[in-house]
Amino acid sequence: MSEGAGFSKSMVLDVYSEYVNNFTNAMTLIKKACLTKPAFLEFLKKKQAASPDRVTLYGLMVKPIQRFPQFILLLQDMLKNTPRGHPDRLSLQLALTELETLAEKLNEQKRLADQMAEIQQLCKSISDRNPLHKSLSSGQHQLLLCETFTEMVYGERGQLLKSKERRLFLLNDGLVCANINFKGQPDIGNLVPLGPRYVLKWNVPLSQLQVAEFGQEGHVFDKDAPMGLQADGKKHSPSSQTKGSVGSPRLYQELQDVKKDLEVVKHITQLISTLHGTYQNLNMTVAQDWCLGLQKLIRLKEEEIQSANKCHLRLQLHLPRKSDKSGRPLSFMALFITPNPLSKISWVNRMHLAKIALREENQPGWLYPEEEKKTKSNFWSPTLVCRLPAFSTKASDLQLGGAVHTPVQTALLGFSSVSTWLPQGYLWLGGGQVDGAGQVQIFSLNHTSPRMMKAFPLPSRVLCVENLCAPSAMESVEVEESYSATTSPAVCVGLQDGSIMVYGNIDTGTPCLMAVKSPGLHPVLCLRNSPNFLCAGLQDGTVALYPKKQGGLWDPGNPSLVKVGRGPVQALLVLDDCIWVSCQNRVTVLDPCTLKTQSFEALQDEVSSVTHMVRAGGGVWMAFSTGSSIRLFHTETLELLQEINISTRTLLLPGQKNAKVTALLVYQGLLWVGTDLGILITLPVPKLEGIPKITGKGMVSLNGHSGPVQFLTVACSSMAPECLRAEQGSSEDVQDSDGPVDCKETTTDGACQEVSPDNHQPSRLKGILLQYRLRGTSHLPGHHLSAKEGSRTECATPETSEEDGSIYEMADDPDVWFRSRPCSRDVHRKEITSVVIVSGGPGYRIFHPTSNTSQCGKDTDSTLLMWQLPLIL
């Protein structure tokens, strides 16, 4: 029996889950024994000294947990060194998928066990008469986050009055603050297994909680509340509780003024582009220089704000208090110091999304299969954050051709903006009437809600939209000082009349940089941008390959034409060095350089055709024009690996019939499926380089469209780690400041990850491994003592990391254990990614999971729905 098959047994899962979930308690018991029985401590020291590699007891106990991360890393290395075409590659990829799936299940069970333990501990600290105790005990609340912060209390003149440790619990519908009861010397016997003892300080519903924006302390508002809803009826003086708050109101106001000016200049630029005559100092070159100058000024203001913000990790909350004698509602400010920038970002983001999840349309937002309801958290699901109309045309035959997101090359504005804003950039939307005119709309996502920035007509309906921006556009928030005034291509659209239009970015007025007519003027059904070609799939079964020229554009005069079939080319997929082309029920693998082809039959039914293709890991998922099935094919052997009938999911909703797939998208371990019923489905798939087989029952969204889902797209932007670092020498940095990073670092997932010595960036995809802490004893009493003092190897193994010896050298410092401060290395991350999934289709509809009825809008105008995912940290 293969290793992967053995690990997939439920018995093995249960055994490992018990061991992982109980690991911290086991180490606590060992800690207690070391504190109370000197002979036991001496025995451990002698055994470690006699061991050839000086492995500690902790190192031995953690070995079973390390097995899965080590196997996953081993398989990744083997895949990296196994050439394409080797007969073992598919077996290695399948084994990697099995192990990743098992690790995900262990992670989820560990999360549930930790959540239950925290809630039980909180319940013990709350009086039985308190309604919160009853609701917690009955399982009415879900714990999203809990962490220990330092609360700061300031006087009227801004002087610090006191600071105290607090434990914050973020529930799905409320926030709980508790004192940590560690006064005096606790009895050693109480250390096991009760954990920290709390005293409830206050709890508040999320609907009444507001997060103070940096630089806006004098006029705090709630992003999630209706317009005009304020924290209370008075202004808060920045000289009182908000003294020394994050950011600067003056800098923030100056930044807003410059941004408003930039919007005005952009509008002027658009008007200049419509001039018919030529005028000195009134042309597009001058207008673009204005835009570039203001953009540079914005970047300077952002850097000033971030510089003022770097040393401050303060989470400011406005909380309600009892009304005064006149009945006027009052509030107070609670200010907490977070241990690191990632902690603050995560808390603000999760509070923001948790409040949105309380809206009516998200209660509930997703339907789970019966067997998975108890193991899924509502917050784990994507949250519907907004819906907005697309186009103003009331024509019944209006069709959406597609949408793409283009990121902006600008720094994200501070921690609160990262946590609550949509992904920075612009959403380009194309469509039009059947056999009629087309239109493009551009929405700005540089705010808490989308804003329509520009719209322009086209002579024919837009059938497809493709992003031409470099994938690494957002990998760094720094922009070169010598920002080129020449416009680079941002988006291209394919039209029904056979035209291909290439446009520049919105910051330069979205000029049309290139217009091409397809050979024979056949409609352009799909477009894909490859490293050396712009690929166009045409109605007559031809693929046109336009070679790239110097300067970023393509040569329109001499495209290479490849005939792949008699039907229309409905989907293109750029995959490594080749292009996958779907025509009727066959898929052709095309080498764009040699024009050599290899085709295979994706479906035996000749009446059906392949309409959608998406790639994840070592597989490609395909959808078809008929039937309810989607199929998974191997990218190398072209072998069929899995077939799923998505109607088994849509039938979870009463009164629904068999569905046909109309849109596909895969991102961050979820395969999104849009159907002709307007229903959206998400199916779990692995995230690593293995085979993206569907590994669970999935979920059905109770928010959808009144008609077919016409497209799915993803909008994402990243914040580089440079923006998270505190000032040099600060102890609040994301990374340790006590020395260089080793060539291999042990991640919080328990895996050694390859790191480049130049920029400390990982040289390969980070594994989704077990989310336990190898340094699971770092929060227990005792100094941290390296098992090998004075020696740091080039690649420190988990057995010899500096925390491993902490159970052998005791100190009377139970406060370390009581406060449960996270290890500073545990907060090391490479970047923060903000993600929104966008669907487009006619109208908006709420499906009711228990009845045959559904709530529809009065019209079927084209509508965009946006689901936001928690920040990827």
mmCIF file of C-alpha atoms in Angstrom, residues 581-854:
data_model
loop_
_atom_site.group_PDB
_atom_site.id
_atom_site.type_symbol
_atom_site.label_atom_id
_atom_site.label_comp_id
_atom_site.label_asym_id
_atom_site.label_seq_id
_atom_site.Cartn_x
_atom_site.Cartn_y
_atom_site.Cartn_z
ATOM 1 C CA VAL A 581 -6.952 25.707 -26.992
ATOM 2 C CA SER A 582 -10.506 24.338 -26.746
ATOM 3 C CA CYS A 583 -12.549 23.783 -29.896
ATOM 4 C CA GLN A 584 -15.716 21.704 -29.805
ATOM 5 C CA ASN A 585 -15.122 18.643 -27.607
ATOM 6 C CA ARG A 586 -11.328 18.592 -28.111
ATOM 7 C CA VAL A 587 -8.413 20.456 -26.572
ATOM 8 C CA THR A 588 -5.268 21.243 -28.564
ATOM 9 C CA VAL A 589 -1.923 21.807 -26.843
ATOM 10 C CA LEU A 590 -0.070 24.349 -28.995
ATOM 11 C CA ASP A 591 3.587 25.327 -28.886
ATOM 12 C CA PRO A 592 3.470 29.009 -29.954
ATOM 13 C CA CYS A 593 7.096 29.060 -31.087
ATOM 14 C CA THR A 594 7.142 25.945 -33.292
ATOM 15 C CA LEU A 595 3.360 25.840 -33.947
ATOM 16 C CA LYS A 596 3.407 22.101 -33.231
ATOM 17 C CA THR A 597 0.130 20.748 -31.839
ATOM 18 C CA GLN A 598 -1.139 17.800 -29.851
ATOM 19 C CA SER A 599 -4.862 17.289 -29.318
ATOM 20 C CA PHE A 600 -6.984 15.051 -27.115
ATOM 21 C CA GLU A 601 -10.669 14.427 -26.591
ATOM 22 C CA ALA A 602 -11.971 16.036 -23.420
ATOM 23 C CA LEU A 603 -15.480 14.616 -23.795
ATOM 24 C CA GLN A 604 -16.844 11.875 -26.034
ATOM 25 C CA ASP A 605 -20.058 13.756 -26.771
ATOM 26 C CA GLU A 606 -19.396 15.545 -30.084
ATOM 27 C CA VAL A 607 -22.401 17.824 -29.559
ATOM 28 C CA SER A 608 -20.816 19.305 -26.446
ATOM 29 C CA SER A 609 -17.842 21.689 -26.392
ATOM 30 C CA VAL A 610 -15.259 22.789 -23.846
ATOM 31 C CA THR A 611 -16.262 26.270 -22.653
ATOM 32 C CA HIS A 612 -13.953 26.978 -19.687
ATOM 33 C CA MET A 613 -10.482 25.905 -18.551
ATOM 34 C CA VAL A 614 -8.661 26.852 -15.320
ATOM 35 C CA ARG A 615 -5.334 25.569 -14.066
ATOM 36 C CA ALA A 616 -4.326 24.732 -10.483
ATOM 37 C CA GLY A 617 -1.150 22.858 -9.540
ATOM 38 C CA GLY A 618 -0.649 19.935 -11.887
ATOM 39 C CA GLY A 619 -4.177 19.829 -13.302
ATOM 40 C CA VAL A 620 -6.686 21.682 -15.488
ATOM 41 C CA TRP A 621 -10.395 21.790 -14.669
ATOM 42 C CA MET A 622 -12.772 21.996 -17.656
ATOM 43 C CA ALA A 623 -16.459 22.824 -18.024
ATOM 44 C CA PHE A 624 -18.702 21.997 -20.972
ATOM 45 C CA SER A 625 -21.604 23.509 -22.876
ATOM 46 C CA THR A 626 -23.908 20.600 -21.983
ATOM 47 C CA GLY A 627 -24.355 18.525 -18.871
ATOM 48 C CA SER A 628 -23.555 19.267 -15.247
ATOM 49 C CA SER A 629 -20.092 17.777 -14.988
ATOM 50 C CA ILE A 630 -16.647 19.304 -14.702
ATOM 51 C CA ARG A 631 -13.530 17.280 -15.469
ATOM 52 C CA LEU A 632 -9.932 17.366 -14.236
ATOM 53 C CA PHE A 633 -7.046 16.545 -16.612
ATOM 54 C CA HIS A 634 -3.350 16.137 -15.852
ATOM 55 C CA THR A 635 -1.229 18.894 -17.379
ATOM 56 C CA GLU A 636 1.527 16.479 -18.470
ATOM 57 C CA THR A 637 -0.029 13.131 -19.349
ATOM 58 C CA LEU A 638 -3.380 14.692 -20.392
ATOM 59 C CA GLU A 639 -5.028 11.895 -18.406
ATOM 60 C CA LEU A 640 -8.546 12.273 -16.976
ATOM 61 C CA LEU A 641 -8.174 12.272 -13.172
ATOM 62 C CA GLN A 642 -11.566 13.253 -11.748
ATOM 63 C CA GLU A 643 -15.131 14.070 -12.789
ATOM 64 C CA ILE A 644 -17.618 15.898 -10.559
ATOM 65 C CA ASN A 645 -21.341 16.493 -11.086
ATOM 66 C CA ILE A 646 -22.030 19.947 -9.654
ATOM 67 C CA SER A 647 -25.823 19.400 -9.710
ATOM 68 C CA THR A 648 -25.472 17.358 -6.536
ATOM 69 C CA ARG A 649 -24.570 20.677 -4.895
ATOM 70 C CA THR A 650 -27.264 22.885 -6.469
ATOM 71 C CA LEU A 651 -29.919 20.335 -5.539
ATOM 72 C CA LEU A 652 -29.222 21.186 -1.899
ATOM 73 C CA LEU A 653 -31.471 24.186 -2.574
ATOM 74 C CA PRO A 654 -35.142 23.162 -2.760
ATOM 75 C CA GLY A 655 -36.804 23.502 -6.146
ATOM 76 C CA GLN A 656 -33.569 23.701 -8.156
ATOM 77 C CA LYS A 657 -32.941 21.614 -11.258
ATOM 78 C CA ASN A 658 -29.782 20.290 -12.839
ATOM 79 C CA ALA A 659 -27.359 23.108 -13.513
ATOM 80 C CA LYS A 660 -24.961 23.887 -16.344
ATOM 81 C CA VAL A 661 -21.556 25.469 -15.672
ATOM 82 C CA THR A 662 -21.201 28.982 -17.104
ATOM 83 C CA ALA A 663 -18.080 30.253 -15.267
ATOM 84 C CA LEU A 664 -14.977 28.788 -13.577
ATOM 85 C CA LEU A 665 -12.297 30.278 -11.322
ATOM 86 C CA VAL A 666 -9.723 28.748 -8.995
ATOM 87 C CA TYR A 667 -7.940 30.730 -6.284
ATOM 88 C CA GLN A 668 -6.359 29.953 -2.897
ATOM 89 C CA GLY A 669 -7.694 26.444 -2.513
ATOM 90 C CA LEU A 670 -11.239 27.106 -3.782
ATOM 91 C CA LEU A 671 -12.709 26.192 -7.159
ATOM 92 C CA TRP A 672 -15.518 28.663 -7.868
ATOM 93 C CA VAL A 673 -18.278 27.428 -10.178
ATOM 94 C CA GLY A 674 -20.944 29.705 -11.680
ATOM 95 C CA THR A 675 -24.101 28.127 -13.110
ATOM 96 C CA ASP A 676 -26.894 28.986 -15.509
ATOM 97 C CA LEU A 677 -29.263 29.095 -12.506
ATOM 98 C CA GLY A 678 -27.361 32.037 -11.018
ATOM 99 C CA ILE A 679 -26.089 29.795 -8.211
ATOM 100 C CA LEU A 680 -22.420 29.916 -7.191
ATOM 101 C CA ILE A 681 -20.602 26.930 -5.714
ATOM 102 C CA THR A 682 -17.170 26.671 -4.108
ATOM 103 C CA LEU A 683 -15.313 23.354 -3.974
ATOM 104 C CA PRO A 684 -12.108 22.782 -1.947
ATOM 105 C CA VAL A 685 -8.961 21.903 -3.889
ATOM 106 C CA PRO A 686 -5.299 21.613 -2.758
ATOM 107 C CA LYS A 687 -3.078 24.693 -2.948
ATOM 108 C CA LEU A 688 0.318 23.115 -3.626
ATOM 109 C CA GLU A 689 1.938 21.643 -6.739
ATOM 110 C CA GLY A 690 -0.027 18.397 -6.538
ATOM 111 C CA ILE A 691 -3.199 17.382 -8.366
ATOM 112 C CA PRO A 692 -6.124 19.765 -7.647
ATOM 113 C CA LYS A 693 -8.641 17.023 -6.921
ATOM 114 C CA ILE A 694 -11.808 18.138 -5.151
ATOM 115 C CA THR A 695 -11.397 17.004 -1.561
ATOM 116 C CA GLY A 696 -14.729 17.912 0.071
ATOM 117 C CA LYS A 697 -18.420 18.513 -0.418
ATOM 118 C CA GLY A 698 -18.068 22.259 -0.937
ATOM 119 C CA MET A 699 -20.525 25.085 -0.282
ATOM 120 C CA VAL A 700 -23.412 26.744 -2.107
ATOM 121 C CA SER A 701 -23.819 30.524 -1.934
ATOM 122 C CA LEU A 702 -27.258 31.739 -0.896
ATOM 123 C CA ASN A 703 -26.525 34.990 -2.745
ATOM 124 C CA GLY A 704 -26.541 34.753 -6.517
ATOM 125 C CA HIS A 705 -27.868 36.134 -9.763
ATOM 126 C CA SER A 706 -31.318 36.013 -11.346
ATOM 127 C CA GLY A 707 -29.845 34.446 -14.466
ATOM 128 C CA PRO A 708 -26.656 32.747 -15.662
ATOM 129 C CA VAL A 709 -23.374 33.730 -14.012
ATOM 130 C CA GLN A 710 -21.573 35.305 -16.962
ATOM 131 C CA PHE A 711 -18.072 35.599 -15.499
ATOM 132 C CA LEU A 712 -15.932 35.121 -12.403
ATOM 133 C CA THR A 713 -12.728 37.050 -11.769
ATOM 134 C CA VAL A 714 -10.371 37.754 -8.881
ATOM 135 C CA ALA A 715 -9.048 41.090 -7.630
ATOM 136 C CA CYS A 716 -5.996 40.935 -5.377
ATOM 137 C CA SER A 717 -3.208 43.202 -4.220
ATOM 138 C CA SER A 718 -0.301 42.622 -1.867
ATOM 139 C CA MET A 719 1.564 44.615 0.719
ATOM 140 C CA ALA A 720 5.272 43.868 0.903
ATOM 141 C CA PRO A 721 6.862 43.132 4.306
ATOM 142 C CA GLU A 722 8.895 46.365 4.156
ATOM 143 C CA CYS A 723 5.688 48.230 5.040
ATOM 144 C CA LEU A 724 5.274 46.146 8.182
ATOM 145 C CA ARG A 725 8.658 46.754 9.699
ATOM 146 C CA ALA A 726 8.912 49.127 12.593
ATOM 147 C CA GLU A 727 11.675 51.681 12.852
ATOM 148 C CA GLN A 728 15.189 50.262 13.021
ATOM 149 C CA GLY A 729 15.968 48.972 16.480
ATOM 150 C CA SER A 730 12.334 48.686 17.518
ATOM 151 C CA SER A 731 11.322 45.525 19.324
ATOM 152 C CA GLU A 732 8.022 45.584 17.465
ATOM 153 C CA ASP A 733 9.479 44.642 14.124
ATOM 154 C CA VAL A 734 7.954 41.807 12.190
ATOM 155 C CA GLN A 735 11.341 40.144 11.955
ATOM 156 C CA ASP A 736 13.796 39.609 14.764
ATOM 157 C CA SER A 737 16.440 42.319 15.049
ATOM 158 C CA ASP A 738 18.983 40.199 16.940
ATOM 159 C CA GLY A 739 20.869 38.924 13.959
ATOM 160 C CA PRO A 740 20.702 37.689 10.406
ATOM 161 C CA VAL A 741 18.114 35.145 9.348
ATOM 162 C CA ASP A 742 19.413 31.612 8.852
ATOM 163 C CA CYS A 743 19.502 30.132 5.373
ATOM 164 C CA LYS A 744 16.524 28.020 6.389
ATOM 165 C CA GLU A 745 13.861 29.274 8.738
ATOM 166 C CA THR A 746 11.400 27.181 10.675
ATOM 167 C CA THR A 747 7.957 28.548 9.844
ATOM 168 C CA THR A 748 4.965 28.584 12.156
ATOM 169 C CA ASP A 749 3.706 25.680 10.090
ATOM 170 C CA GLY A 750 6.625 23.642 11.299
ATOM 171 C CA ALA A 751 8.505 23.398 8.026
ATOM 172 C CA CYS A 752 11.974 24.433 6.935
ATOM 173 C CA GLN A 753 11.602 26.818 4.033
ATOM 174 C CA GLU A 754 14.265 27.772 1.529
ATOM 175 C CA VAL A 755 15.204 31.444 1.897
ATOM 176 C CA SER A 756 17.331 33.564 -0.353
ATOM 177 C CA PRO A 757 20.171 35.177 1.620
ATOM 178 C CA ASP A 758 19.857 38.397 -0.353
ATOM 179 C CA ASN A 759 16.237 39.342 0.215
ATOM 180 C CA HIS A 760 14.952 36.662 2.603
ATOM 181 C CA GLN A 761 12.207 35.812 0.121
ATOM 182 C CA PRO A 762 11.185 32.157 -0.255
ATOM 183 C CA SER A 763 12.519 30.507 -3.366
ATOM 184 C CA ARG A 764 9.505 28.235 -3.659
ATOM 185 C CA LEU A 765 5.838 28.118 -2.806
ATOM 186 C CA LYS A 766 5.172 28.054 0.911
ATOM 187 C CA GLY A 767 3.635 24.760 1.973
ATOM 188 C CA ILE A 768 0.241 24.601 3.569
ATOM 189 C CA LEU A 769 1.383 22.444 6.450
ATOM 190 C CA LEU A 770 0.321 21.775 10.000
ATOM 191 C CA GLN A 771 -0.498 25.003 11.796
ATOM 192 C CA TYR A 772 1.004 24.035 15.114
ATOM 193 C CA ARG A 773 3.972 25.694 16.789
ATOM 194 C CA LEU A 774 7.140 23.674 17.055
ATOM 195 C CA ARG A 775 8.065 26.042 19.841
ATOM 196 C CA GLY A 776 4.981 24.928 21.711
ATOM 197 C CA THR A 777 6.676 25.362 25.102
ATOM 198 C CA SER A 778 7.845 28.944 24.602
ATOM 199 C CA HIS A 779 4.872 30.240 26.612
ATOM 200 C CA LEU A 780 5.648 28.031 29.633
ATOM 201 C CA PRO A 781 7.776 28.998 32.653
ATOM 202 C CA GLY A 782 11.531 28.896 32.246
ATOM 203 C CA HIS A 783 14.252 30.685 30.308
ATOM 204 C CA HIS A 784 14.794 29.768 26.678
ATOM 205 C CA LEU A 785 17.997 27.744 26.513
ATOM 206 C CA SER A 786 19.436 26.419 23.279
ATOM 207 C CA ALA A 787 20.145 22.714 23.252
ATOM 208 C CA LYS A 788 23.468 23.568 21.596
ATOM 209 C CA GLU A 789 24.647 26.778 23.215
ATOM 210 C CA GLY A 790 26.876 29.063 21.207
ATOM 211 C CA SER A 791 26.392 27.227 17.952
ATOM 212 C CA ARG A 792 23.928 28.137 15.238
ATOM 213 C CA THR A 793 24.146 25.801 12.310
ATOM 214 C CA GLU A 794 23.424 26.948 8.815
ATOM 215 C CA CYS A 795 20.148 25.099 8.915
ATOM 216 C CA ALA A 796 18.821 24.818 12.439
ATOM 217 C CA THR A 797 16.628 21.769 12.781
ATOM 218 C CA PRO A 798 13.506 21.860 14.941
ATOM 219 C CA GLU A 799 15.255 19.637 17.497
ATOM 220 C CA THR A 800 18.000 22.202 18.115
ATOM 221 C CA SER A 801 16.124 25.493 17.800
ATOM 222 C CA GLU A 802 16.693 27.916 20.639
ATOM 223 C CA GLU A 803 13.355 27.340 22.380
ATOM 224 C CA ASP A 804 13.684 23.552 22.572
ATOM 225 C CA GLY A 805 15.601 23.536 25.828
ATOM 226 C CA SER A 806 13.129 25.732 27.667
ATOM 227 C CA ILE A 807 11.661 22.784 29.583
ATOM 228 C CA TYR A 808 15.060 21.987 31.128
ATOM 229 C CA GLU A 809 16.076 25.270 32.740
ATOM 230 C CA MET A 810 13.474 26.431 35.240
ATOM 231 C CA ALA A 811 12.693 29.913 36.530
ATOM 232 C CA ASP A 812 9.929 31.153 38.827
ATOM 233 C CA ASP A 813 8.275 33.164 36.113
ATOM 234 C CA PRO A 814 4.734 31.806 35.674
ATOM 235 C CA ASP A 815 3.697 35.178 34.248
ATOM 236 C CA VAL A 816 5.336 34.122 30.983
ATOM 237 C CA TRP A 817 2.922 31.227 30.778
ATOM 238 C CA PHE A 818 -0.066 33.215 31.981
ATOM 239 C CA ARG A 819 0.363 36.048 29.502
ATOM 240 C CA SER A 820 0.726 33.645 26.553
ATOM 241 C CA ARG A 821 2.754 36.119 24.520
ATOM 242 C CA PRO A 822 3.439 34.852 20.981
ATOM 243 C CA CYS A 823 6.974 34.096 19.927
ATOM 244 C CA SER A 824 8.360 36.977 17.860
ATOM 245 C CA ARG A 825 9.437 34.603 15.084
ATOM 246 C CA ASP A 826 5.890 33.290 14.819
ATOM 247 C CA VAL A 827 4.745 36.557 13.238
ATOM 248 C CA HIS A 828 7.222 36.472 10.357
ATOM 249 C CA ARG A 829 5.407 36.661 7.034
ATOM 250 C CA LYS A 830 6.403 37.495 3.490
ATOM 251 C CA GLU A 831 3.462 39.663 2.467
ATOM 252 C CA ILE A 832 -0.182 40.468 3.074
ATOM 253 C CA THR A 833 -2.681 39.825 0.288
ATOM 254 C CA SER A 834 -6.154 41.323 0.002
ATOM 255 C CA VAL A 835 -8.553 39.275 -2.158
ATOM 256 C CA VAL A 836 -12.017 39.844 -3.608
ATOM 257 C CA ILE A 837 -13.904 37.448 -5.895
ATOM 258 C CA VAL A 838 -16.220 39.174 -8.394
ATOM 259 C CA SER A 839 -19.134 37.568 -10.230
ATOM 260 C CA GLY A 840 -21.213 39.177 -12.965
ATOM 261 C CA GLY A 841 -24.673 38.328 -14.202
ATOM 262 C CA PRO A 842 -28.263 39.531 -14.526
ATOM 263 C CA GLY A 843 -29.888 40.802 -11.340
ATOM 264 C CA TYR A 844 -29.460 39.717 -7.742
ATOM 265 C CA ARG A 845 -31.183 36.876 -5.923
ATOM 266 C CA ILE A 846 -31.253 35.472 -2.391
ATOM 267 C CA PHE A 847 -31.916 31.739 -2.233
ATOM 268 C CA HIS A 848 -33.794 30.354 0.763
ATOM 269 C CA PRO A 849 -32.345 27.011 1.912
ATOM 270 C CA THR A 850 -35.588 25.726 3.492
ATOM 271 C CA SER A 851 -38.255 26.696 0.952
ATOM 272 C CA ASN A 852 -38.922 26.699 -2.766
ATOM 273 C CA THR A 853 -39.097 30.494 -2.815
ATOM 274 C CA SER A 854 -36.332 32.967 -3.458
#
